[in-house]
Tab-separated table of C-alpha atoms in Angstrom:
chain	number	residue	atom	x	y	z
A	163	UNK	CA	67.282	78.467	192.449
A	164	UNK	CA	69.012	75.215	192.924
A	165	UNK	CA	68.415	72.403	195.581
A	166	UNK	CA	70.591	73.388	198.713
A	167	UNK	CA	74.113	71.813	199.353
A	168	UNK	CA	73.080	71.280	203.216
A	169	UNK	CA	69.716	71.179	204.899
A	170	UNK	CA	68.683	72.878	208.246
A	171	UNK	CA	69.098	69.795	210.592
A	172	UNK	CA	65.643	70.993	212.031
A	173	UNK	CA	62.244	71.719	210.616
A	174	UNK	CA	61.983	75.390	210.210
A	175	UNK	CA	58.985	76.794	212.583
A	176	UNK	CA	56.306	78.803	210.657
A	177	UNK	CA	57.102	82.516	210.522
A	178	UNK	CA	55.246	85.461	212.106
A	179	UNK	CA	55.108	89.102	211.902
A	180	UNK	CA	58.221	90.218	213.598
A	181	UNK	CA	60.751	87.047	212.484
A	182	UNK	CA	63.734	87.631	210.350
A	183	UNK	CA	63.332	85.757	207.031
A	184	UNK	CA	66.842	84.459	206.580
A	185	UNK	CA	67.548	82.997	202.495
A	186	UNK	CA	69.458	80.141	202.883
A	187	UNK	CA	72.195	79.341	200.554
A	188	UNK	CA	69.721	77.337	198.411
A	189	UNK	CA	68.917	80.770	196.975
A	190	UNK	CA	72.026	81.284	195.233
A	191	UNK	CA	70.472	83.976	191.956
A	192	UNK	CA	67.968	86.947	191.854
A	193	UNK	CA	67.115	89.785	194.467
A	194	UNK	CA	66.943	87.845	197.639
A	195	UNK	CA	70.602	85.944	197.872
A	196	UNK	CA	72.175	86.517	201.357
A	197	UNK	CA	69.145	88.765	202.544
A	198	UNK	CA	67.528	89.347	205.490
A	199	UNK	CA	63.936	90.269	205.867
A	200	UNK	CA	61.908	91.634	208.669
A	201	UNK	CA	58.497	89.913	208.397
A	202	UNK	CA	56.201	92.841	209.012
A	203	UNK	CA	52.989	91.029	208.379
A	204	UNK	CA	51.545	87.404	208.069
A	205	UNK	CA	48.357	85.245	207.533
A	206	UNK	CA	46.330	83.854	205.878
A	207	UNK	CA	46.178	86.046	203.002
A	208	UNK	CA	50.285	86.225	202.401
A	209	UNK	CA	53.210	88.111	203.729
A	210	UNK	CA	55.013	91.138	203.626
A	211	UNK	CA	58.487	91.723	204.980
A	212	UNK	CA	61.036	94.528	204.080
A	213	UNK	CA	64.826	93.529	203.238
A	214	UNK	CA	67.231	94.843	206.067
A	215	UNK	CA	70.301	94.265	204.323
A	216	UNK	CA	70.472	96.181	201.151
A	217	UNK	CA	70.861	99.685	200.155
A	218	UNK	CA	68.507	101.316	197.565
A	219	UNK	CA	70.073	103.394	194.397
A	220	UNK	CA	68.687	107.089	194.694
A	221	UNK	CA	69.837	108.594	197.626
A	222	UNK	CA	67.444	109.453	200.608
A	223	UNK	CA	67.930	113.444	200.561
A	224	UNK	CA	67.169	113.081	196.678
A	225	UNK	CA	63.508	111.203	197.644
A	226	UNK	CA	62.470	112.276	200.755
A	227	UNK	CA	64.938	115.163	202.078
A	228	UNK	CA	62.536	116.459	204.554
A	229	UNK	CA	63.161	112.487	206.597
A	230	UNK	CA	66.874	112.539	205.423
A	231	UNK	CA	68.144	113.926	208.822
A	232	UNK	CA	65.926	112.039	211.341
A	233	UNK	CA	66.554	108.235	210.119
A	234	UNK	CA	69.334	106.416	212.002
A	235	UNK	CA	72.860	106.220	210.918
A	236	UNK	CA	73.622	104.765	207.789
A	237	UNK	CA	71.818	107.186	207.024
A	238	UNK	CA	70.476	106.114	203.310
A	239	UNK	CA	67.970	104.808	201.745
A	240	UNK	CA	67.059	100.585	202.170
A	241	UNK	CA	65.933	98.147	199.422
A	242	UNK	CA	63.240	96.911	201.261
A	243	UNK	CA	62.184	94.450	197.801
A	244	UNK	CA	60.931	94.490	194.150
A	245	UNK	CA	57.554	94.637	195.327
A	246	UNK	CA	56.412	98.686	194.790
A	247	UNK	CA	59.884	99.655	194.293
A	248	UNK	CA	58.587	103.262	194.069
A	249	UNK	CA	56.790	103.491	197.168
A	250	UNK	CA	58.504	103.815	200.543
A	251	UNK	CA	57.852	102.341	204.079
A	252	UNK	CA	59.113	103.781	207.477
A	253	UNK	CA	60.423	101.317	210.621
A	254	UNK	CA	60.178	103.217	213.689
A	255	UNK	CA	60.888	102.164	217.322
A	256	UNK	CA	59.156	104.039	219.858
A	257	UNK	CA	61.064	105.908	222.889
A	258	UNK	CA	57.901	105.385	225.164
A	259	UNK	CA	57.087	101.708	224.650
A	260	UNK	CA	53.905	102.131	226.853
A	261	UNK	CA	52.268	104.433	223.663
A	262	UNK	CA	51.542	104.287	220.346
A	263	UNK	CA	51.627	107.988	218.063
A	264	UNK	CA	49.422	108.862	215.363
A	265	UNK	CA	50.553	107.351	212.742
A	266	UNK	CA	52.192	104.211	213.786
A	267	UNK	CA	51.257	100.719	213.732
A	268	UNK	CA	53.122	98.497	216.125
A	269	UNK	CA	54.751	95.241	214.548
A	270	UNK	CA	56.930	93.227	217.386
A	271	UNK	CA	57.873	95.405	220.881
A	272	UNK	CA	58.227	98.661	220.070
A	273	UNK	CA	59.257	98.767	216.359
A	274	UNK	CA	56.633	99.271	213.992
A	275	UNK	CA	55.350	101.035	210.502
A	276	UNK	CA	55.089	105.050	210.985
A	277	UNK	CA	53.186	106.382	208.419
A	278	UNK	CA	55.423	108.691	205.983
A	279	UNK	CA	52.226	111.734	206.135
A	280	UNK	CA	53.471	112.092	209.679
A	281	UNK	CA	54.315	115.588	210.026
A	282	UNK	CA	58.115	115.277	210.286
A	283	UNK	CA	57.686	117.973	213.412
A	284	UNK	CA	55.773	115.505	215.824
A	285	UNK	CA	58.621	112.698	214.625
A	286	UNK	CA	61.714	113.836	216.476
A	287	UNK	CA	61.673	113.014	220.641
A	288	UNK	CA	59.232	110.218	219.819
A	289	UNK	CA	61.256	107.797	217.917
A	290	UNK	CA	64.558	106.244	219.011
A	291	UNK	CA	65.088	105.050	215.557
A	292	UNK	CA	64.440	105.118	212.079
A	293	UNK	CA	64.869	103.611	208.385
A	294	UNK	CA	63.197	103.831	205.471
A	295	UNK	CA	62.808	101.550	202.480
A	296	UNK	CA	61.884	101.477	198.968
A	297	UNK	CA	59.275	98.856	197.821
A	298	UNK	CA	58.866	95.638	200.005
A	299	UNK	CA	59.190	92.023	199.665
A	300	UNK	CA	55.825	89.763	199.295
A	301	UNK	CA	54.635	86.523	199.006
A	302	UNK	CA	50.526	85.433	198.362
A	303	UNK	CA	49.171	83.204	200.282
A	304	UNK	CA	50.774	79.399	200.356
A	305	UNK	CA	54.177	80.952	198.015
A	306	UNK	CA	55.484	81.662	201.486
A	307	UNK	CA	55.613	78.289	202.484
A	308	UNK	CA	55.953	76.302	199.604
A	309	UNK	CA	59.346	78.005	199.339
A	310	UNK	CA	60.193	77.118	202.923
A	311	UNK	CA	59.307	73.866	202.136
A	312	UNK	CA	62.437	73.357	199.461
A	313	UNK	CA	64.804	75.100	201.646
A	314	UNK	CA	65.153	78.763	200.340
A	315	UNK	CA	64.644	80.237	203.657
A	316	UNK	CA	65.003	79.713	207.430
A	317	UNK	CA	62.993	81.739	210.224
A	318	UNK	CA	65.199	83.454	213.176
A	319	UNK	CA	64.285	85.707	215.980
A	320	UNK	CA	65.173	89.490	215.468
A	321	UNK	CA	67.253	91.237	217.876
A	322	UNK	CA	66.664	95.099	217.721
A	323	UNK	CA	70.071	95.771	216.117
A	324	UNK	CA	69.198	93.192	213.236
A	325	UNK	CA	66.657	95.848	212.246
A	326	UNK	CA	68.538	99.512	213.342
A	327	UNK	CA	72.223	98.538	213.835
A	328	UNK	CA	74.551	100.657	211.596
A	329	UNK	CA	76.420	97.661	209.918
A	330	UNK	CA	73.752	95.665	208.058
A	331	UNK	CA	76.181	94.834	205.027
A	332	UNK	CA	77.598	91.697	207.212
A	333	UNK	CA	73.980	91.126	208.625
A	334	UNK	CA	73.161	87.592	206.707
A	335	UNK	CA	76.312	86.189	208.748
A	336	UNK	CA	75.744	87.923	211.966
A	337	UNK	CA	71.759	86.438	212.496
A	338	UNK	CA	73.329	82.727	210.576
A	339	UNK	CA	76.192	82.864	212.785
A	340	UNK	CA	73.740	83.040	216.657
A	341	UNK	CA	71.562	80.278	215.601
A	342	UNK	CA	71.637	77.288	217.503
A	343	UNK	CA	73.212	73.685	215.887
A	344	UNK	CA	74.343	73.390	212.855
A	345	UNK	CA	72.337	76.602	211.178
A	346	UNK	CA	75.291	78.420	212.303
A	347	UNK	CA	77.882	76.713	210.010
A	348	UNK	CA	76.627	78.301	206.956
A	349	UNK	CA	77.700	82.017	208.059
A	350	UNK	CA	81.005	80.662	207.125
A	351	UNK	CA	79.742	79.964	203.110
A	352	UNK	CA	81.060	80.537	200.497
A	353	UNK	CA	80.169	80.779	196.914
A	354	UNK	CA	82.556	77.788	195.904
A	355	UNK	CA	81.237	74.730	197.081
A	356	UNK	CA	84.260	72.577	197.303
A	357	UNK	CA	85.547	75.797	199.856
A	358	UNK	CA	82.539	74.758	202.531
């Protein structure tokens, strides 16, 4: 990854479970250019996020056909990272916000991890949304923030449609774009530098 063309103006604030990771155009080769992640958890011991814009190869009915009809529209399978590509992890947001099912684990609000053994019966009526990913994106502890520290991400606040809306291909902009001062010039980049 090269250095970045532009710096955030201001010092990026340390993420926590529920923050979008936003790569910043310092990360211009590999898995995680113009990505999005959902930080689902973080200490002391690393983080683990899931990527919210990018679509996974086999198709959802193909993997896990029995979840295929209840996930929110598009209704595919997600990337979530190269981390346990094989494995899969379920966001869900609640319709009662005042309880939490068997099976889920509450990460910001009422969005959290539902457990893919949940029988698929119980799921329906409970849930207002859901998406599922393949594999996850992770960082031990310190990698996290070393890489913040040479500009190859920036920290945002999610909105609920960052994680469920049914357009996440222009995502990266979208979050870049709401940020305050100059943060939100770089929705605007381009790959050719003498274009920005």
């Amino acid at each position: 990854m090269s250095a970045p063309h532009r710096r955030d103006p201001s010092p990026a604030r340390p993420p926590r479970a529920g923050d979008l990771l936003i790569s910043s155009v310092a990360v211009d080769e590999g898995t995680f250019v113009g990505t999005v992640i959902l930080i689902i958890d973080h200490d002391e011991s690393g983080t683990l996020g899931v990527i919210l814009n990018r679509y996974a190869e086999p198709r959802l009915e193909s993997v896990l056909p029995a979840w295929a009809s209840l996930v929110s529209s598009p209704r595919v399978l997600f990337n979530g990272g190269p981390v346990s590509a094989n494995g899969a992890i379920c966001l869900a947001a609640l319709v009662d916000q005042e309880e939490d099912p068997p099976g889920f684990r509450r990460v910001f609000d009422g969005v959290g991890l539902l457990h893919l053994d949940t029988p698929t019966e119980i799921v329906g009526g409970a849930y207002a949304d859901l998406r599922i990913f393949a594999g996850y994106s992770g960082w031990d502890s310190g990698q996290l923030a070393s890489e913040m520290s040479l500009g190859w991400w920036w920290v945002a606040d999610t909105r609920y449609d960052d994680v469920f809306g049914d357009q996440p291909e222009d995502l990266w902009r979208r979050v870049l774009r709401r940020q305050p001062s100059e943060l939100a010039y770089f929705s605007t980049w381009v790959d050719d530098p003498e274009l920005n």
